[in-house]
Amino acid sequence: MSTIVSLPDQATARIPKRNYLTNENGLLSWLLTGDHKRIAVLYLISITFFFFIGGALAGMIRLELLTPQSDLMASDTYNKVFTMHGVIMVFLFLVPSVPATLGNFLIPIMIGAKDLAFPKINLLSWYLYLVGGGMTLTAMITGGVDTGWTFTTPMSTHFSNTNVITTGLAIFVAGFSSIFTGLNFIVTIHRMRAPGMTWFKLPLFCWAHYAASILMVLGTPVLAITLVLVVLERTIGIGVFDPTKGGDPILFQHLFWFYSHPAVYIMILPGMGVISEVISTFSRKRVFGYTAVAFSSVAIAVFGFFVWAHHMFIMGVSNYAVLVFSLLTMLVAVPSAIKIFNWAFTLYKGSITFETPMLYAFGFMGLFTIGGLTGVFLGSSGTDIHLTETYFIVAHFHFVMVGGMLMAFLSGVHFWWPKMTGRMYPEKISQLAAVVTFIGFNFTFFPQFLLGMLGMPRRYAAYPHEFQVLNVFSTAGASILGVGYLLPMIYLIWSLKYGEVAGNNPWQATGLEWQIQSPPLTENFTTIPIVTQDVYDYEWLERQKEHEVTHVG
Amino acid sequence: MGLSPVLWQFLVKWMTNFAIIPPEASRIAPQVDALLVFMTLVSLVGLVLVGLLVTAFSILYRREKHPVAVQIEGSTLLEATWTIIPLGLFLVMFVWGSVLYFRIYTPPPNAMNIYVVGKQWMWKAEHPGGQHEINSLHVPINQPIQITLISQDVFHSFSIPAFRVKREAIPGRYTTVWFEATQVGTYHLFCTQYCGTNHSAMIGEVDVLTPEDYKKWLADSTSGVSLAQNGERLFASLSCNACHNGQPDSRGPSLANVYGSKLTLSTGQPVLVDEAYLRQAILNPSAHITQGYAPIMPTYQGQVSEEGLISLVEYIKNLSTNYRVQQTLNTTALLPEQPDKVPAKGASAQGVAKP
């Protein structure tokens, strides 16, 4: 980036000696840290680890589906592979990724605080995540689990001879990690904002995390209870979900989706927060209709709790329940549409550059739009009947989760990488990676919409011949996508040593995080800032530049 | 072409029998497809709109062209526009989809009923005439067919993409779906709900036959015993007839004409007697005590298979008198001639609502 080299603080560029990374040394100083930034780094490392395990499993699935026969692995193995892929990706990657890494790192800084409200609980939540992750891996290595990530009863309670209990408890434990993170964010955002940081001066990133935190705190306990009930049903046969004992298997569906639908928003809302920051920065404008975007996050969170039964349209809920939940599902699509158009119009009369985070953000907008629109196909009950439980579902939620959430995560990681590490990533190759990811993604998942329209059921190890061509496309795309994910892994590690020194504010962005040194001090701010300017106030930023009133620390 | 020869071959193969949607082989299929096409068009317009906006702004307002951004707060008018228009479109899709949903799950009264039991890992269909088939389903063309589904173990899902119908088979409850096939042919019958090891092998075939062929098929594969007759036999062998014999002083209520009627339970709660109620009353009788009777019926949980229950239910459904033994063939037992209706005196005591 030629513009970056010419910036004033690049001339004397070197990484400040004192920062959160060098503050203390030794493994113990990391394992016992209360610093939200270090915990974020710990999360980043562990989450990346699980992402690549989940990704490897995805690769195995795609390879198996290259041919119509189940020839790469036995169907039992295939079932365990897709179950583990789902469990790891959902509970150990998608749910914690943005909040636990970027959110953890940035929320205190963005609101002008020295740390989260409960640093020790924050560390505890990382340990819980590790314990949950460790248990999941143990379950996988010692025989796996074959219920699918949805743990549908009575399959999970009576008919599976695999490690359902270990996996269930693993998610139970990991769930507490999520609850604690949410609690920490809510309290921090409420109580620890710097003087002058009013609610409507909060970056949209914080708004999105605030909304997602509400979901985490209210939703996750329901999942925990549900999993405990499954474990009790397996061990002592309490019969809550067992029709022969007067229980109801549909009840499990209600309880499970009461968490797992909002969980989709736990995943996507923080990602939307990232996109708001990135688009604003690289078009040098305040987000179009800031208030609408902020409130649409809250609206998504609130509505998100009232749509769970749309997973059960064909499952024996009453026709009138279907009407209500279908209607509410349509309503929840509206705030998402608002966000997309507001982001698009943020570009209007901006001054746009196309660095990697921006490319990922564009990718997000395209893929999330497709993911969201196909969600409407499923929210409308009549068409849901044909499309549900087919590859259309698989394509839809991968567009939202992987196309949306993962693009947002990569966008955010690139965007804040200079702040977290003090160094720039190599721009050209990372732009290439963004493009490769986008192409690979579409190549992988678009054919799956067609497969779903044709009626190919999900979770099939073997399938009728006519579906092969589209599956070959999908697998071919997955190999491109794999390259797209490996590239950042390599060059980001490379940049830790060889990357250009970033300086405090390489993007010339607003926001408190860009006013402090990179990497930040352990205490973030030497003096608590007093916030007077509006959020995303680029005019103010220009004036600051002129007066040379620069950075804290 | 830079494509590999293998990929190219696949592409050619696909293009020659290019299909984005399965054949429209049922009455409802074109209606579902119409909504799908509408939604696809709306989605494409939305996607193109977003794409165009982003591309156009990116070109017009790139840094080189437009070095200083103009700060714009927002625009209530614009925001209202892109709130209300999508909301309107989504509501249209909601209403249209709901109409379809009710159509797909509301069988016409003249529908022919076929029972299907899902088990790990097969579909077992039971025709009223007693014909059984596994992983295949023979149905006549242009005749509404109602499928009554139940699962014996885990969740399964009964899906025929060519008919655009799908319904979950759930342990412990009957669900129904109906269709009317409009094209003779063979179509996939999938299990779409993950159900364990051989989930992907739980594929069946639906054969749509002309009425003549269907009659021939019925005659060729008849087991000689209809579901109701089989139910009757079970009714006797489980000693149900010891109590439910229709005598005024019998320990159990008469089951004649009970199907479709409204009973009053001992709790005072009225209940509609349908398949699900009958099944529950056999498996869990103490929860369904009819007013005026003692809770003495034992449970038959674990003693009757789902197929057996279906036969019993089918028998009770067809029961206009407890002495229909005389009306059925294949029965050797002879009972004295009885009046064809329930004695008026016992009717209210037995809780059978008068029409």
CSV table of N, CA and C in Angstrom, one decimal, chain B residues 38-144:
chain,number,residue,atom,x,y,z
B,38,PHE,N,-41.5,-17.3,-8.7
B,38,PHE,CA,-41.7,-16.0,-8.3
B,38,PHE,C,-40.6,-15.5,-7.3
B,39,MET,N,-40.3,-16.4,-6.4
B,39,MET,CA,-39.3,-16.1,-5.4
B,39,MET,C,-37.9,-15.9,-6.0
B,40,THR,N,-37.6,-16.8,-6.9
B,40,THR,CA,-36.3,-16.7,-7.6
B,40,THR,C,-36.2,-15.4,-8.3
B,41,LEU,N,-37.3,-15.0,-9.0
B,41,LEU,CA,-37.2,-13.7,-9.8
B,41,LEU,C,-37.0,-12.6,-8.8
B,42,VAL,N,-37.8,-12.5,-7.7
B,42,VAL,CA,-37.6,-11.5,-6.8
B,42,VAL,C,-36.2,-11.4,-6.2
B,43,SER,N,-35.7,-12.6,-5.9
B,43,SER,CA,-34.4,-12.7,-5.3
B,43,SER,C,-33.3,-12.2,-6.3
B,44,LEU,N,-33.5,-12.6,-7.6
B,44,LEU,CA,-32.6,-12.2,-8.6
B,44,LEU,C,-32.6,-10.6,-8.7
B,45,VAL,N,-33.8,-10.1,-8.7
B,45,VAL,CA,-33.9,-8.6,-8.8
B,45,VAL,C,-33.2,-8.0,-7.6
B,46,GLY,N,-33.5,-8.5,-6.4
B,46,GLY,CA,-32.8,-8.0,-5.2
B,46,GLY,C,-31.3,-8.1,-5.3
B,47,LEU,N,-30.8,-9.2,-5.7
B,47,LEU,CA,-29.4,-9.5,-5.7
B,47,LEU,C,-28.7,-8.5,-6.8
B,48,VAL,N,-29.4,-8.4,-7.9
B,48,VAL,CA,-28.8,-7.6,-9.0
B,48,VAL,C,-28.8,-6.1,-8.5
B,49,LEU,N,-29.9,-5.8,-7.8
B,49,LEU,CA,-30.0,-4.4,-7.3
B,49,LEU,C,-28.8,-4.1,-6.3
B,50,VAL,N,-28.6,-5.0,-5.4
B,50,VAL,CA,-27.5,-4.8,-4.4
B,50,VAL,C,-26.2,-4.8,-5.2
B,51,GLY,N,-26.0,-5.7,-6.1
B,51,GLY,CA,-24.8,-5.8,-6.8
B,51,GLY,C,-24.5,-4.6,-7.7
B,52,LEU,N,-25.6,-4.1,-8.3
B,52,LEU,CA,-25.4,-2.9,-9.1
B,52,LEU,C,-25.1,-1.7,-8.3
B,53,LEU,N,-25.8,-1.5,-7.1
B,53,LEU,CA,-25.5,-0.4,-6.3
B,53,LEU,C,-24.0,-0.4,-5.8
B,54,VAL,N,-23.6,-1.6,-5.3
B,54,VAL,CA,-22.2,-1.7,-4.8
B,54,VAL,C,-21.2,-1.4,-5.9
B,55,THR,N,-21.4,-2.0,-7.1
B,55,THR,CA,-20.5,-1.8,-8.2
B,55,THR,C,-20.5,-0.4,-8.7
B,56,ALA,N,-21.7,0.2,-8.9
B,56,ALA,CA,-21.7,1.5,-9.4
B,56,ALA,C,-21.1,2.5,-8.4
B,57,PHE,N,-21.4,2.4,-7.2
B,57,PHE,CA,-20.8,3.3,-6.2
B,57,PHE,C,-19.3,3.1,-6.1
B,58,SER,N,-18.9,1.8,-6.2
B,58,SER,CA,-17.4,1.6,-6.1
B,58,SER,C,-16.7,2.2,-7.3
B,59,ILE,N,-17.3,2.2,-8.4
B,59,ILE,CA,-16.6,2.8,-9.6
B,59,ILE,C,-16.7,4.4,-9.5
B,60,LEU,N,-17.9,4.9,-9.2
B,60,LEU,CA,-18.1,6.3,-9.2
B,60,LEU,C,-17.3,7.0,-8.1
B,61,TYR,N,-17.3,6.4,-7.0
B,61,TYR,CA,-16.8,7.1,-5.8
B,61,TYR,C,-15.5,6.5,-5.3
B,62,ARG,N,-14.7,5.8,-6.2
B,62,ARG,CA,-13.4,5.3,-5.8
B,62,ARG,C,-12.5,6.5,-5.4
B,63,ARG,N,-11.5,6.2,-4.6
B,63,ARG,CA,-10.6,7.3,-4.1
B,63,ARG,C,-10.1,8.2,-5.2
B,64,GLU,N,-9.6,7.6,-6.3
B,64,GLU,CA,-8.9,8.4,-7.3
B,64,GLU,C,-9.9,9.4,-7.9
B,65,LYS,N,-11.2,8.9,-8.0
B,65,LYS,CA,-12.2,9.7,-8.7
B,65,LYS,C,-12.8,10.8,-7.7
B,66,HIS,N,-12.9,10.4,-6.5
B,66,HIS,CA,-13.7,11.1,-5.5
B,66,HIS,C,-12.9,11.2,-4.2
B,67,PRO,N,-11.9,12.0,-4.1
B,67,PRO,CA,-11.0,12.0,-2.9
B,67,PRO,C,-11.6,12.3,-1.6
B,68,VAL,N,-12.6,13.2,-1.6
B,68,VAL,CA,-13.1,13.6,-0.3
B,68,VAL,C,-14.6,13.1,-0.2
B,69,ALA,N,-14.8,12.3,0.8
B,69,ALA,CA,-16.2,11.8,1.0
B,69,ALA,C,-17.1,12.9,1.4
B,70,VAL,N,-18.4,12.8,1.0
B,70,VAL,CA,-19.4,13.7,1.4
B,70,VAL,C,-20.2,13.0,2.6
B,71,GLN,N,-20.2,13.6,3.7
B,71,GLN,CA,-20.9,13.0,4.9
B,71,GLN,C,-22.4,13.1,4.7
B,72,ILE,N,-23.0,12.0,4.8
B,72,ILE,CA,-24.5,12.0,4.7
B,72,ILE,C,-25.1,11.2,5.9
B,73,GLU,N,-26.0,11.9,6.5
B,73,GLU,CA,-26.5,11.3,7.8
B,73,GLU,C,-27.3,10.0,7.5
B,74,GLY,N,-28.2,10.1,6.5
B,74,GLY,CA,-29.1,9.0,6.2
B,74,GLY,C,-30.3,9.7,5.5
B,75,SER,N,-31.3,8.9,5.2
B,75,SER,CA,-32.4,9.4,4.6
B,75,SER,C,-33.6,8.6,5.0
B,76,THR,N,-34.5,9.2,5.7
B,76,THR,CA,-35.7,8.5,6.2
B,76,THR,C,-36.5,8.0,5.1
B,77,LEU,N,-36.6,8.8,4.0
B,77,LEU,CA,-37.5,8.3,2.9
B,77,LEU,C,-36.9,7.1,2.3
B,78,LEU,N,-35.6,7.1,2.0
B,78,LEU,CA,-34.9,5.9,1.4
B,78,LEU,C,-35.1,4.7,2.3
B,79,GLU,N,-34.8,4.9,3.6
B,79,GLU,CA,-34.8,3.8,4.5
B,79,GLU,C,-36.2,3.2,4.6
B,80,ALA,N,-37.2,4.1,4.6
B,80,ALA,CA,-38.5,3.6,4.7
B,80,ALA,C,-38.8,2.8,3.4
B,81,THR,N,-38.3,3.3,2.3
B,81,THR,CA,-38.6,2.5,1.0
B,81,THR,C,-38.1,1.1,1.1
B,82,TRP,N,-36.8,1.0,1.6
B,82,TRP,CA,-36.2,-0.4,1.6
B,82,TRP,C,-36.6,-1.1,2.8
B,83,THR,N,-37.4,-0.6,3.6
B,83,THR,CA,-38.1,-1.4,4.7
B,83,THR,C,-39.4,-1.9,4.2
B,84,ILE,N,-40.2,-1.0,3.6
B,84,ILE,CA,-41.6,-1.3,3.3
B,84,ILE,C,-41.7,-2.2,2.0
B,85,ILE,N,-40.8,-2.0,1.0
B,85,ILE,CA,-40.9,-2.8,-0.2
B,85,ILE,C,-40.6,-4.3,0.1
B,86,PRO,N,-39.4,-4.5,0.8
B,86,PRO,CA,-39.1,-5.9,1.1
B,86,PRO,C,-40.2,-6.5,2.0
B,87,LEU,N,-40.7,-5.7,3.0
B,87,LEU,CA,-41.7,-6.2,3.9
B,87,LEU,C,-42.9,-6.7,3.1
B,88,GLY,N,-43.3,-5.8,2.1
B,88,GLY,CA,-44.5,-6.1,1.3
B,88,GLY,C,-44.3,-7.4,0.5
B,89,LEU,N,-43.1,-7.5,-0.1
B,89,LEU,CA,-42.8,-8.7,-0.9
B,89,LEU,C,-42.8,-10.0,0.0
B,90,PHE,N,-42.2,-9.8,1.2
B,90,PHE,CA,-42.1,-11.0,2.1
B,90,PHE,C,-43.5,-11.4,2.5
B,91,LEU,N,-44.4,-10.4,2.7
B,91,LEU,CA,-45.7,-10.7,3.1
B,91,LEU,C,-46.5,-11.5,2.0
B,92,VAL,N,-46.3,-11.0,0.8
B,92,VAL,CA,-46.9,-11.7,-0.4
B,92,VAL,C,-46.4,-13.2,-0.4
B,93,MET,N,-45.1,-13.4,-0.2
B,93,MET,CA,-44.6,-14.8,-0.2
B,93,MET,C,-45.1,-15.6,1.0
B,94,PHE,N,-45.3,-14.9,2.1
B,94,PHE,CA,-45.9,-15.5,3.3
B,94,PHE,C,-47.3,-16.0,3.0
B,95,VAL,N,-48.1,-15.1,2.5
B,95,VAL,CA,-49.5,-15.5,2.3
B,95,VAL,C,-49.6,-16.6,1.2
B,96,TRP,N,-48.9,-16.4,0.1
B,96,TRP,CA,-48.9,-17.4,-1.0
B,96,TRP,C,-48.4,-18.7,-0.4
B,97,GLY,N,-47.3,-18.7,0.3
B,97,GLY,CA,-46.7,-20.0,0.9
B,97,GLY,C,-47.7,-20.6,1.8
B,98,SER,N,-48.4,-19.8,2.6
B,98,SER,CA,-49.3,-20.4,3.6
B,98,SER,C,-50.5,-21.1,2.9
B,99,VAL,N,-51.0,-20.4,1.9
B,99,VAL,CA,-52.1,-21.0,1.1
B,99,VAL,C,-51.7,-22.4,0.6
B,100,LEU,N,-50.5,-22.4,0.0
B,100,LEU,CA,-49.9,-23.7,-0.5
B,100,LEU,C,-49.8,-24.7,0.7
B,101,TYR,N,-49.3,-24.3,1.8
B,101,TYR,CA,-49.1,-25.2,2.9
B,101,TYR,C,-50.4,-25.8,3.3
B,102,PHE,N,-51.4,-25.0,3.5
B,102,PHE,CA,-52.7,-25.6,3.9
B,102,PHE,C,-53.2,-26.6,2.8
B,103,ARG,N,-53.0,-26.2,1.5
B,103,ARG,CA,-53.4,-27.1,0.5
B,103,ARG,C,-52.6,-28.4,0.5
B,104,ILE,N,-51.3,-28.4,0.8
B,104,ILE,CA,-50.5,-29.6,0.8
B,104,ILE,C,-50.9,-30.5,1.9
B,105,TYR,N,-51.3,-29.9,3.1
B,105,TYR,CA,-51.5,-30.8,4.2
B,105,TYR,C,-53.0,-30.9,4.5
B,106,THR,N,-53.9,-30.5,3.7
B,106,THR,CA,-55.3,-30.7,3.9
B,106,THR,C,-55.9,-31.7,2.9
B,107,PRO,N,-56.0,-33.0,3.2
B,107,PRO,CA,-56.4,-33.9,2.2
B,107,PRO,C,-57.9,-33.8,1.8
B,108,PRO,N,-58.2,-34.0,0.6
B,108,PRO,CA,-59.7,-34.0,0.2
B,108,PRO,C,-60.4,-35.2,0.8
B,109,PRO,N,-61.7,-35.1,1.0
B,109,PRO,CA,-62.4,-36.1,1.8
B,109,PRO,C,-62.4,-37.5,1.1
B,110,ASN,N,-62.2,-37.5,-0.3
B,110,ASN,CA,-62.3,-38.7,-1.0
B,110,ASN,C,-60.9,-39.4,-1.1
B,111,ALA,N,-59.9,-38.9,-0.4
B,111,ALA,CA,-58.6,-39.5,-0.5
B,111,ALA,C,-58.5,-40.9,-0.1
B,112,MET,N,-57.7,-41.7,-0.8
B,112,MET,CA,-57.5,-43.1,-0.4
B,112,MET,C,-56.4,-43.2,0.6
B,113,ASN,N,-56.6,-43.9,1.6
B,113,ASN,CA,-55.6,-43.9,2.7
B,113,ASN,C,-54.6,-45.0,2.6
B,114,ILE,N,-53.3,-44.7,2.6
B,114,ILE,CA,-52.2,-45.7,2.7
B,114,ILE,C,-51.4,-45.4,3.9
B,115,TYR,N,-51.2,-46.5,4.7
B,115,TYR,CA,-50.3,-46.3,5.9
B,115,TYR,C,-48.9,-46.5,5.5
B,116,VAL,N,-48.0,-45.7,6.1
B,116,VAL,CA,-46.5,-45.9,5.9
B,116,VAL,C,-45.9,-45.9,7.3
B,117,VAL,N,-45.1,-46.9,7.5
B,117,VAL,CA,-44.3,-47.0,8.8
B,117,VAL,C,-42.8,-46.8,8.4
B,118,GLY,N,-42.2,-45.8,9.1
B,118,GLY,CA,-40.8,-45.7,8.8
B,118,GLY,C,-40.0,-46.4,9.9
B,119,LYS,N,-39.0,-47.2,9.5
B,119,LYS,CA,-38.2,-47.8,10.5
B,119,LYS,C,-36.7,-47.8,10.0
B,120,GLN,N,-35.8,-48.0,11.0
B,120,GLN,CA,-34.4,-48.0,10.6
B,120,GLN,C,-34.2,-49.3,9.8
B,121,TRP,N,-34.0,-49.4,8.6
B,121,TRP,CA,-33.9,-48.3,7.6
B,121,TRP,C,-34.7,-48.7,6.4
B,122,MET,N,-36.0,-48.6,6.5
B,122,MET,CA,-36.9,-48.9,5.4
B,122,MET,C,-38.2,-48.2,5.5
B,123,TRP,N,-38.9,-48.1,4.4
B,123,TRP,CA,-40.3,-47.6,4.4
B,123,TRP,C,-41.2,-48.8,4.2
B,124,LYS,N,-42.1,-49.0,5.1
B,124,LYS,CA,-43.0,-50.1,5.0
B,124,LYS,C,-44.4,-49.5,4.7
B,125,ALA,N,-45.0,-49.8,3.5
B,125,ALA,CA,-46.3,-49.3,3.2
B,125,ALA,C,-47.3,-50.3,3.4
B,126,GLU,N,-48.5,-50.0,3.9
B,126,GLU,CA,-49.6,-50.9,4.1
B,126,GLU,C,-50.8,-50.4,3.4
B,127,HIS,N,-51.2,-51.1,2.4
B,127,HIS,CA,-52.5,-50.7,1.7
B,127,HIS,C,-53.7,-51.2,2.5
B,128,PRO,N,-54.8,-50.6,2.3
B,128,PRO,CA,-56.0,-51.0,3.1
B,128,PRO,C,-56.3,-52.5,2.8
B,129,GLY,N,-56.1,-52.9,1.6
B,129,GLY,CA,-56.4,-54.3,1.2
B,129,GLY,C,-55.4,-55.3,1.8
B,130,GLY,N,-54.5,-54.8,2.5
B,130,GLY,CA,-53.5,-55.7,3.1
B,130,GLY,C,-52.2,-55.9,2.4
B,131,GLN,N,-52.1,-55.3,1.2
B,131,GLN,CA,-50.8,-55.4,0.5
B,131,GLN,C,-49.7,-54.6,1.2
B,132,HIS,N,-48.6,-55.3,1.4
B,132,HIS,CA,-47.5,-54.7,2.0
B,132,HIS,C,-46.4,-54.5,1.0
B,133,GLU,N,-45.7,-53.4,1.1
B,133,GLU,CA,-44.5,-53.3,0.3
B,133,GLU,C,-43.4,-52.5,1.0
B,134,ILE,N,-42.2,-52.8,0.7
B,134,ILE,CA,-41.1,-52.2,1.4
B,134,ILE,C,-40.2,-51.4,0.4
B,135,ASN,N,-40.0,-50.2,0.8
B,135,ASN,CA,-39.2,-49.2,0.0
B,135,ASN,C,-39.8,-49.1,-1.4
B,136,SER,N,-41.1,-49.3,-1.5
B,136,SER,CA,-41.7,-48.9,-2.8
B,136,SER,C,-43.2,-48.6,-2.5
B,137,LEU,N,-43.8,-47.8,-3.4
B,137,LEU,CA,-45.1,-47.4,-3.1
B,137,LEU,C,-45.8,-47.4,-4.5
B,138,HIS,N,-46.9,-48.2,-4.6
B,138,HIS,CA,-47.6,-48.2,-5.8
B,138,HIS,C,-48.9,-47.4,-5.6
B,139,VAL,N,-49.1,-46.4,-6.5
B,139,VAL,CA,-50.3,-45.6,-6.4
B,139,VAL,C,-50.9,-45.4,-7.7
B,140,PRO,N,-52.3,-45.2,-7.8
B,140,PRO,CA,-52.9,-45.0,-9.0
B,140,PRO,C,-52.8,-43.5,-9.4
B,141,ILE,N,-52.9,-43.2,-10.7
B,141,ILE,CA,-52.8,-41.9,-11.2
B,141,ILE,C,-54.1,-41.2,-10.9
B,142,ASN,N,-54.1,-39.8,-10.8
B,142,ASN,CA,-55.3,-39.0,-10.7
B,142,ASN,C,-56.2,-39.4,-9.6
B,143,GLN,N,-55.7,-39.9,-8.5
B,143,GLN,CA,-56.5,-40.2,-7.4
B,143,GLN,C,-55.8,-39.7,-6.1
B,144,PRO,N,-56.5,-38.8,-5.4
B,144,PRO,CA,-55.9,-38.3,-4.2
B,144,PRO,C,-55.5,-39.4,-3.2
